[in-house]
Short mmCIF file of C-alpha atoms and ligand atoms in Angstrom, two decimals:
data_model
loop_
_atom_site.label_atom_id
_atom_site.label_comp_id
_atom_site.label_asym_id
_atom_site.label_seq_id
_atom_site.Cartn_x
_atom_site.Cartn_y
_atom_site.Cartn_z
CA MET A 528 85.96 161.47 83.18
CA ALA A 529 88.87 160.54 85.24
CA LYS A 530 92.06 162.77 84.25
CA ALA A 531 95.83 160.57 83.80
CA ASP A 532 97.30 161.42 86.78
CA ARG A 533 98.83 159.08 86.98
CA THR A 534 101.10 157.37 83.21
CA SER A 535 101.90 154.22 84.26
CA PHE A 536 99.18 150.80 84.24
CA ASP A 537 98.72 147.28 83.79
CA ILE A 538 97.56 147.64 80.48
CA VAL A 539 96.67 150.41 77.88
CA VAL A 540 94.33 149.91 75.57
CA ILE A 541 94.01 152.56 71.73
CA GLY A 542 90.56 152.90 71.13
CA ALA A 543 87.44 153.00 72.69
CA GLY A 544 85.24 151.08 70.06
CA PRO A 545 82.99 147.99 70.48
CA ALA A 546 86.28 145.90 71.24
CA GLY A 547 88.26 147.66 73.01
CA LEU A 548 85.23 148.57 75.90
CA GLY A 549 84.04 145.16 75.26
CA PHE A 550 88.08 143.90 76.27
CA ALA A 551 88.52 146.32 79.41
CA ARG A 552 85.25 145.12 80.14
CA ALA A 553 86.04 141.63 80.58
CA LEU A 554 88.82 142.78 82.72
CA ALA A 555 86.58 144.06 84.88
CA GLY A 556 87.18 143.23 88.98
CA ARG A 557 90.72 141.67 88.50
CA GLY A 558 92.19 144.05 90.31
CA LEU A 559 94.12 145.20 87.29
CA SER A 560 94.88 148.78 86.17
CA ILE A 561 93.64 150.08 82.53
CA ALA A 562 94.26 152.99 80.19
CA LEU A 563 91.66 153.04 77.67
CA ILE A 564 92.21 155.65 75.13
CA GLU A 565 89.92 157.08 72.98
CA ALA A 566 90.04 160.22 70.16
CA GLN A 567 85.85 160.67 70.76
CA SER A 568 84.58 163.45 73.15
CA GLU A 569 82.84 161.93 76.58
CA ALA A 570 79.44 163.28 75.07
CA VAL A 571 79.92 160.75 71.24
CA LEU A 572 80.49 157.24 73.40
CA ALA A 573 78.24 158.22 76.05
CA ASP A 574 75.67 158.63 73.17
CA PRO A 575 77.08 157.90 69.66
CA PRO A 576 74.93 159.06 66.72
CA GLU A 577 72.90 156.21 64.45
CA ASP A 578 75.74 155.15 62.07
CA GLY A 579 73.13 152.87 59.87
CA ARG A 580 74.94 149.95 60.70
CA ASP A 581 72.90 147.28 62.21
CA ILE A 582 74.58 144.15 63.58
CA ALA A 583 73.81 140.77 63.73
CA LEU A 584 74.68 138.50 66.79
CA THR A 585 75.20 135.41 66.76
CA HIS A 586 73.97 133.22 69.82
CA SER A 587 77.66 133.37 71.69
CA SER A 588 77.88 136.76 70.86
CA GLU A 589 74.37 137.80 72.92
CA GLN A 590 76.00 135.32 75.78
CA LEU A 591 78.83 137.74 75.75
CA MET A 592 76.91 140.58 75.56
CA ARG A 593 75.37 139.33 78.18
CA ASP A 594 78.21 138.25 80.92
CA LEU A 595 79.06 141.65 79.84
CA GLY A 596 76.03 142.68 81.33
CA MET A 597 75.58 144.94 78.24
CA TRP A 598 72.52 143.28 76.79
CA ASP A 599 69.84 144.70 79.84
CA HIS A 600 71.45 147.97 78.35
CA ILE A 601 69.73 147.58 74.69
CA PRO A 602 65.86 148.22 75.07
CA ALA A 603 64.28 145.50 74.20
CA ASP A 604 62.06 147.13 71.42
CA GLN A 605 65.35 147.73 69.69
CA ILE A 606 66.31 144.44 68.96
CA GLY A 607 65.59 142.04 66.03
CA THR A 608 65.27 138.34 65.58
CA ILE A 609 66.18 136.30 62.59
CA ARG A 610 65.20 133.28 62.43
CA ASP A 611 65.22 132.00 58.43
CA ALA A 612 67.58 133.38 56.62
CA LYS A 613 67.00 133.04 52.48
CA VAL A 614 69.76 133.26 49.94
CA LEU A 615 68.67 134.70 46.30
CA ASN A 616 70.95 134.14 43.29
CA GLY A 617 69.94 136.61 41.21
CA THR A 618 66.23 136.26 39.53
CA SER A 619 66.69 132.62 39.88
CA ALA A 620 63.49 131.88 42.61
CA PHE A 621 65.68 129.01 44.05
CA ALA A 622 66.78 130.43 47.40
CA LEU A 623 69.28 128.20 49.52
CA HIS A 624 66.74 128.59 52.55
CA PHE A 625 68.10 128.03 56.38
CA ALA A 626 65.73 127.88 59.13
CA ALA A 627 65.69 127.95 63.07
CA GLN A 628 63.27 125.43 63.31
CA GLY A 629 65.38 122.44 63.28
CA SER A 630 69.03 123.74 63.99
CA GLY A 631 67.80 123.12 67.86
CA ALA A 632 67.46 127.34 68.34
CA GLU A 633 64.54 129.48 68.84
CA TYR A 634 66.06 131.81 66.36
CA LEU A 635 69.70 132.27 63.87
CA GLY A 636 70.57 135.18 65.55
CA ARG A 637 69.37 139.11 66.89
CA LEU A 638 69.61 142.19 65.12
CA VAL A 639 71.46 145.32 67.17
CA PRO A 640 71.85 148.63 65.46
CA ASN A 641 75.90 149.50 66.41
CA HIS A 642 75.26 153.09 68.33
CA LEU A 643 73.21 150.98 70.38
CA ILE A 644 76.28 148.18 71.50
CA ARG A 645 78.28 151.33 71.58
CA ARG A 646 76.60 153.07 74.19
CA ALA A 647 75.86 150.02 76.35
CA ALA A 648 79.35 148.85 76.00
CA PHE A 649 80.78 152.45 77.55
CA GLU A 650 77.66 152.10 79.87
CA VAL A 651 78.94 149.45 81.37
CA VAL A 652 82.44 150.49 82.01
CA GLN A 653 81.32 153.49 83.87
CA GLY A 654 82.54 153.33 87.59
CA GLN A 655 84.65 150.51 86.66
CA GLU A 656 87.64 149.89 89.23
CA GLY A 657 91.09 150.87 87.84
CA LEU A 658 89.94 151.62 84.56
CA THR A 659 90.88 155.29 83.31
CA ILE A 660 89.23 156.41 80.19
CA LEU A 661 90.87 159.46 78.32
CA THR A 662 88.65 160.56 76.01
CA GLY A 663 89.54 163.26 73.07
CA SER A 664 92.58 161.65 73.88
CA GLU A 665 94.53 160.97 69.87
CA MET A 666 97.59 157.59 70.43
CA VAL A 667 100.72 159.47 68.21
CA ALA A 668 103.17 156.91 69.28
CA VAL A 669 103.58 153.71 70.25
CA GLU A 670 106.41 151.48 71.26
CA THR A 671 107.57 148.36 73.16
CA ASP A 672 110.52 146.37 74.37
CA THR A 673 110.81 143.48 76.53
CA ALA A 674 110.60 145.46 79.86
CA ARG A 675 107.42 147.83 79.06
CA GLY A 676 105.13 149.08 75.95
CA ARG A 677 104.55 153.02 75.86
CA VAL A 678 102.01 154.77 74.53
CA GLY A 679 102.09 158.50 73.32
CA LEU A 680 99.36 160.79 73.06
CA LYS A 681 98.65 163.67 71.17
CA ASP A 682 99.12 166.27 74.06
CA GLY A 683 102.83 165.15 74.86
CA ARG A 684 102.14 162.67 77.63
CA VAL A 685 103.54 159.28 77.73
CA LEU A 686 101.71 156.26 79.38
CA ASP A 687 103.75 153.15 79.79
CA ALA A 688 101.90 149.51 80.44
CA ALA A 689 102.87 145.73 80.70
CA LEU A 690 100.98 145.44 77.60
CA VAL A 691 99.49 147.46 74.71
CA VAL A 692 96.41 147.01 73.30
CA ALA A 693 95.00 148.15 69.57
CA ALA A 694 91.78 148.16 68.86
CA ASP A 695 92.05 151.49 66.53
CA SER A 696 89.85 150.40 63.48
CA ARG A 697 90.93 148.33 60.39
CA PHE A 698 93.02 150.94 59.75
CA SER A 699 95.02 150.76 62.79
CA GLN A 700 97.48 153.45 63.22
CA ALA A 701 99.11 151.55 66.07
CA ARG A 702 99.37 148.23 64.16
CA ARG A 703 101.57 150.39 61.44
CA LYS A 704 103.05 152.39 64.15
CA MET A 705 104.36 148.26 65.51
CA GLY A 706 105.39 147.66 62.24
CA ILE A 707 102.81 145.04 61.87
CA ALA A 708 102.18 144.31 57.84
CA ALA A 709 98.50 143.80 57.03
CA LYS A 710 96.93 142.78 53.89
CA SER A 711 93.96 144.96 52.37
CA LEU A 712 91.66 143.58 50.03
CA ASP A 713 89.99 146.44 48.76
CA PHE A 714 86.73 145.11 46.91
CA GLY A 715 85.94 148.42 44.73
CA ARG A 716 82.28 148.83 46.48
CA THR A 717 80.86 151.04 48.86
CA VAL A 718 77.91 149.51 51.16
CA ILE A 719 74.82 151.55 51.72
CA VAL A 720 73.28 150.79 54.97
CA CYS A 721 69.91 152.70 55.94
CA GLU A 722 66.49 151.62 57.69
CA MET A 723 63.23 151.24 56.17
CA THR A 724 59.74 150.50 57.18
CA HIS A 725 57.69 148.81 55.31
CA GLU A 726 54.17 147.61 54.77
CA LEU A 727 54.22 143.98 55.26
CA PRO A 728 55.45 141.68 57.75
CA HIS A 729 59.46 140.48 57.28
CA ASP A 730 58.38 137.14 59.40
CA ASP A 731 62.54 137.86 60.73
CA THR A 732 63.22 136.70 57.86
CA ALA A 733 66.90 137.82 57.05
CA TYR A 734 67.51 137.97 52.80
CA GLU A 735 70.92 138.08 50.97
CA CYS A 736 70.18 138.45 47.15
CA PHE A 737 73.01 138.62 44.84
CA HIS A 738 71.35 140.93 41.78
CA TYR A 739 74.43 141.09 39.14
CA ASP A 740 75.14 144.79 39.30
CA GLN A 741 74.56 144.50 43.67
CA THR A 742 74.13 143.39 46.31
CA LEU A 743 70.86 143.34 49.13
CA ALA A 744 70.48 142.57 52.32
CA ILE A 745 67.37 142.88 54.61
CA LEU A 746 67.80 142.28 57.88
CA PRO A 747 64.68 142.24 60.55
CA MET A 748 64.21 144.89 62.48
CA HIS A 749 61.96 144.86 65.41
CA GLY A 750 58.26 145.21 64.40
CA LEU A 751 57.80 146.58 60.41
CA LYS A 752 61.06 147.73 60.55
CA SER A 753 64.18 146.22 58.17
CA SER A 754 67.85 147.10 57.81
CA VAL A 755 68.73 147.74 54.05
CA VAL A 756 72.31 147.15 52.90
CA VAL A 757 73.30 147.85 49.63
CA THR A 758 76.54 146.31 47.94
CA LEU A 759 77.36 148.21 44.60
CA PRO A 760 80.23 149.44 42.70
CA THR A 761 81.89 152.77 44.15
CA VAL A 762 81.28 154.44 41.11
CA HIS A 763 77.32 153.92 41.65
CA ALA A 764 77.01 154.52 44.96
CA GLU A 765 77.02 158.51 44.73
CA ALA A 766 74.73 157.81 42.16
CA ALA A 767 72.19 156.42 44.96
CA LEU A 768 73.29 158.05 47.76
CA ALA A 769 71.96 161.01 45.72
CA MET A 770 68.63 159.74 44.94
CA ALA A 771 65.41 161.35 46.27
CA PRO A 772 64.44 158.86 49.74
CA GLU A 773 61.38 158.25 47.95
CA ASP A 774 62.98 156.99 44.67
CA PHE A 775 65.83 155.41 46.56
CA ALA A 776 63.43 153.75 48.88
CA ALA A 777 61.03 152.97 45.63
CA ASP A 778 64.16 151.33 44.13
CA ILE A 779 64.62 149.10 46.68
CA ALA A 780 61.37 148.06 47.13
CA ARG A 781 61.34 147.38 43.38
CA ARG A 782 64.55 145.02 43.60
CA PHE A 783 63.08 143.14 46.47
CA GLU A 784 60.37 142.56 43.96
CA MET A 785 57.84 143.82 46.47
CA ARG A 786 57.89 141.49 49.05
CA LEU A 787 57.58 143.83 52.43
CA GLY A 788 55.14 146.04 49.70
CA ARG A 789 56.14 149.78 49.52
CA MET A 790 58.89 150.55 51.51
CA GLN A 791 60.24 154.16 53.10
CA LEU A 792 63.48 155.49 54.08
CA VAL A 793 63.63 156.14 58.16
CA THR A 794 67.04 157.15 58.98
CA ARG A 795 69.82 158.59 56.69
CA ARG A 796 71.87 156.73 54.27
CA HIS A 797 75.07 156.07 55.00
CA ALA A 798 78.12 154.47 53.36
CA TYR A 799 81.19 152.17 53.91
CA PRO A 800 84.09 151.62 51.37
CA LEU A 801 84.31 147.91 51.32
CA VAL A 802 87.80 146.98 52.57
CA ALA A 803 89.02 143.63 53.84
CA VAL A 804 92.18 143.62 56.04
CA LEU A 805 93.64 140.94 58.13
CA ALA A 806 97.00 141.72 59.63
CA ARG A 807 99.83 139.06 59.71
CA HIS A 808 100.26 139.16 63.28
CA PHE A 809 98.19 139.41 65.98
CA VAL A 810 100.65 140.11 68.57
CA THR A 811 104.35 140.81 69.30
CA THR A 812 106.42 141.98 72.38
CA ARG A 813 104.17 143.81 74.74
CA PHE A 814 101.76 144.51 71.98
CA ALA A 815 97.92 142.64 71.12
CA LEU A 816 95.01 143.59 68.50
CA VAL A 817 91.73 142.88 68.88
CA GLY A 818 88.57 143.95 67.25
CA ASP A 819 89.19 145.31 63.81
CA ALA A 820 92.64 145.85 64.35
CA ALA A 821 93.33 142.38 63.71
CA VAL A 822 90.92 141.98 61.45
CA GLY A 823 88.36 144.12 59.41
CA MET A 824 85.67 141.18 57.67
CA HIS A 825 83.78 142.24 54.96
CA PRO A 826 80.10 143.01 56.24
CA VAL A 827 78.34 140.40 54.01
CA THR A 828 78.80 137.45 56.43
CA ALA A 829 77.77 140.26 59.35
CA HIS A 830 81.41 138.94 61.45
CA GLY A 831 83.41 141.72 62.17
CA TYR A 832 81.51 142.84 65.94
CA ASN A 833 81.53 139.23 66.65
CA LEU A 834 84.70 138.51 66.22
CA GLY A 835 85.88 141.27 67.83
CA LEU A 836 83.51 140.85 71.06
CA SER A 837 85.01 136.92 70.47
CA GLY A 838 88.64 137.80 70.33
CA ALA A 839 88.61 140.59 73.19
CA ASN A 840 87.66 137.94 75.40
CA LEU A 841 90.33 135.77 74.25
CA LEU A 842 92.53 137.92 75.02
CA ALA A 843 91.03 139.10 78.21
CA ARG A 844 90.96 135.40 79.34
CA GLU A 845 94.81 134.80 79.00
CA VAL A 846 95.86 138.08 80.88
CA ILE A 847 93.32 137.06 83.23
CA SER A 848 94.80 133.17 83.71
CA ALA A 849 98.50 134.96 83.98
CA ARG A 850 97.40 137.19 86.45
CA GLU A 851 95.88 134.47 88.48
CA THR A 852 98.92 132.60 88.24
CA GLY A 853 101.53 135.15 89.07
CA ARG A 854 103.11 135.41 85.60
CA ASP A 855 103.57 138.31 83.49
CA ILE A 856 100.19 139.40 81.63
CA GLY A 857 102.29 141.02 78.75
CA ASP A 858 104.61 138.19 77.76
CA ILE A 859 104.59 136.73 74.55
CA THR A 860 103.70 132.86 75.60
CA GLY A 861 100.10 134.52 76.42
CA LEU A 862 99.73 136.71 73.73
CA ARG A 863 100.64 133.64 70.87
CA ALA A 864 98.40 131.83 72.65
CA TYR A 865 95.67 134.64 72.28
CA GLU A 866 96.71 134.90 68.47
CA ALA A 867 96.97 130.92 67.63
CA ALA A 868 92.87 130.35 69.35
CA HIS A 869 91.59 133.47 67.69
CA ARG A 870 93.16 132.61 63.90
CA ARG A 871 91.58 129.31 64.34
CA VAL A 872 88.39 130.88 63.86
CA VAL A 873 89.44 134.33 62.04
CA LEU A 874 90.98 132.36 59.38
CA PRO A 875 88.02 130.22 57.53
CA LEU A 876 86.36 132.70 58.27
CA TYR A 877 87.88 135.53 56.55
CA HIS A 878 88.87 133.43 53.51
CA GLY A 879 85.64 132.39 53.80
CA THR A 880 83.63 135.76 52.99
CA ASN A 881 86.05 136.72 50.44
CA ALA A 882 85.74 133.61 48.41
CA LEU A 883 82.06 134.20 48.45
CA VAL A 884 81.77 137.55 47.83
CA ARG A 885 83.74 136.65 44.85
CA LEU A 886 81.59 133.87 43.90
CA PHE A 887 78.60 136.20 44.04
CA THR A 888 79.53 139.29 42.24
CA ASP A 889 81.28 137.75 38.87
CA ASP A 890 78.69 138.34 36.61
CA ARG A 891 80.76 135.43 34.31
CA PRO A 892 78.34 133.03 33.12
CA PRO A 893 80.14 129.95 34.61
CA ALA A 894 79.93 132.05 38.04
CA ARG A 895 76.26 132.82 37.74
CA LEU A 896 76.11 128.83 37.71
CA MET A 897 78.51 128.01 40.26
CA ARG A 898 75.95 130.16 42.33
CA ASP A 899 73.44 128.23 41.36
CA VAL A 900 75.02 125.29 41.77
CA ALA A 901 76.48 126.25 45.43
CA LEU A 902 73.35 127.28 46.49
CA ARG A 903 71.23 124.05 45.66
CA LEU A 904 74.00 121.77 46.76
CA GLY A 905 73.97 123.43 50.50
CA ASN A 906 70.23 122.86 50.06
CA SER A 907 69.96 119.28 49.20
CA LEU A 908 73.08 118.67 51.56
CA PRO A 909 72.26 118.27 55.22
CA PRO A 910 75.73 118.35 56.48
CA VAL A 911 76.67 121.32 54.60
CA LYS A 912 74.03 123.33 55.48
CA SER A 913 73.83 122.53 59.28
CA ARG A 914 78.07 123.24 59.04
CA ILE A 915 77.61 127.06 56.90
CA LEU A 916 74.61 127.66 59.55
CA ARG A 917 76.99 126.64 62.67
CA GLN A 918 79.72 128.98 61.20
CA LEU A 919 76.79 131.36 60.06
CA THR A 920 75.17 131.58 63.79
CA HIS A 921 78.26 130.17 66.12
CA ILE A 922 74.68 127.40 67.48
CA GLU A 923 76.44 124.90 69.18
CA LYS A 924 75.06 121.55 68.51
C1 LIG B 506 78.57 148.59 56.81
C2 LIG B 506 78.53 147.57 57.89
C3 LIG B 506 77.83 146.72 58.52
C4 LIG B 506 78.63 145.52 59.55
N1 LIG B 506 77.56 144.93 59.89
C5 LIG B 506 77.97 143.66 61.00
C6 LIG B 506 77.51 142.78 61.71
O1 LIG B 506 76.22 142.74 61.05
N2 LIG B 506 77.17 141.85 62.22
C7 LIG B 506 78.91 142.24 62.91
O2 LIG B 506 79.52 141.36 64.01
N3 LIG B 506 79.94 143.18 62.29
C8 LIG B 506 79.29 144.04 61.24
N4 LIG B 506 80.04 144.92 60.98
C9 LIG B 506 81.20 145.70 61.43
C10 LIG B 506 81.66 145.90 62.78
O3 LIG B 506 80.59 147.35 62.94
C11 LIG B 506 83.19 145.92 63.33
O4 LIG B 506 83.79 145.30 62.86
C12 LIG B 506 83.19 146.57 64.98
O5 LIG B 506 82.42 147.70 64.80
C13 LIG B 506 84.92 146.94 64.80
O6 LIG B 506 85.06 147.27 66.40
P1 LIG B 506 86.22 148.51 66.60
O7 LIG B 506 86.34 148.76 68.16
O8 LIG B 506 87.44 146.88 66.54
O9 LIG B 506 86.73 149.38 65.62
P2 LIG B 506 85.55 150.46 65.34
O10 LIG B 506 84.45 150.85 66.03
O11 LIG B 506 86.09 151.18 64.24
O12 LIG B 506 86.76 151.62 66.72
C14 LIG B 506 88.25 151.81 66.53
C15 LIG B 506 88.10 153.25 68.02
O13 LIG B 506 89.77 153.22 68.01
C16 LIG B 506 89.45 155.00 68.55
N5 LIG B 506 90.99 155.33 67.72
C17 LIG B 506 91.32 155.00 65.85
N6 LIG B 506 92.45 155.50 66.04
C18 LIG B 506 92.84 156.16 67.45
C19 LIG B 506 93.73 156.44 67.71
N7 LIG B 506 94.82 157.39 67.30
N8 LIG B 506 93.86 157.34 69.13
C20 LIG B 506 92.77 157.05 69.69
N9 LIG B 506 91.54 156.77 69.52
C21 LIG B 506 92.08 156.13 67.99
C22 LIG B 506 88.42 155.52 66.59
O14 LIG B 506 87.80 157.05 66.76
C23 LIG B 506 87.04 154.25 67.12
O15 LIG B 506 86.44 154.83 68.67
C24 LIG B 506 79.68 145.98 59.71
C25 LIG B 506 80.63 147.57 59.26
C26 LIG B 506 80.40 147.81 58.32
C27 LIG B 506 81.04 148.91 57.84
#
């Protein structure tokens, strides 16, 4: 990995997760010098461990990943296709049904394991001209003024740049150090994710089942395999993680009413606390937030990475436009244009998702009734349904 003999760059990016890598890649070939700082080792970035997350991708994200050259690095037999999606409320036989057929697209979205997205994002930046990746390097300080931004590393080095971009997760230290406030919403719940094989075909259908004590999402992977996402009160998560694999699998199959026949756990179970985060601002002087550092979504509507990628692309376009017209790439006007465009997309999805979670995790009778009404309305009012569909998939019609 290239060592930073130089300490002065056009851009310093903090965090080589999928958002930071996507942003760096979107700037390839523009003659910019970029330092990408990442706390994890090069070995982990090159071959990230399976983390249980399978990412539902919109059409726009798939296209962006193709444009960035990432798609070709994802093995075809690891890409799931979502053609139909059904939302179920408790034991009600009624389902809100979204189908690709009639939507103008062949499928609603794709499903790709997160570690393969991360691996592909790292592969495509290898050898990128002007890019210096500093792995095993932790950012410990960041400050900016109207002239430059400076990023301090744990080993004592200080890098300076015209623009500093933080992509260091929803618990972003860079955001905090820059004094940008963020609202976080702790749902008091934990999500357990894993992959399971099953006897019966899933027919490329994704299910979101809102049971009263927990939410179960089953998403179609390649072949007779599905991604399983269980959301439950944190106090019950430990017990679920401690269950023997076969008991856990039998419990999921039973809760899913044996739609896929018997099921078998084929990966570890991974647990994530459910905390949504929205930064009050996405930019300040010579500084911008991308990815989860800007908005950390509840995973139920599967938008985190999709928003991370589209935001990274928006910011990259602003930087490229400034570069091509001889403007300062760290100028606040361009950064504010990114912020405005990204917030327009983020805010309805962020608040809509949180409202949906509140409605579907409230067990009081009025909420149960509202859920049923909402699902029936969603199904019977075509404009409502096609709007939700567009929001979920980003299929442009
Ligand atoms: C269970 C689950 C399911 C999900 N499902 C979906 C889905 O279906 N669809 C979807 O679009 N999204 C989904 N998401 C969201 C998606 O995984 C995230 O939005 C995405 O991974 C965020 O990427 P990021 O690069 O912003 O942050 P991260 O992946 O958190 O990366 C941040 C990087 O910054 C580095 N870093 C942090 N601090 C420092 C520091 N001080 N110095 C140097 N480096 C640092 C970290 O090591 C890390 O590599 C899901 C999330 C979860 C938890």
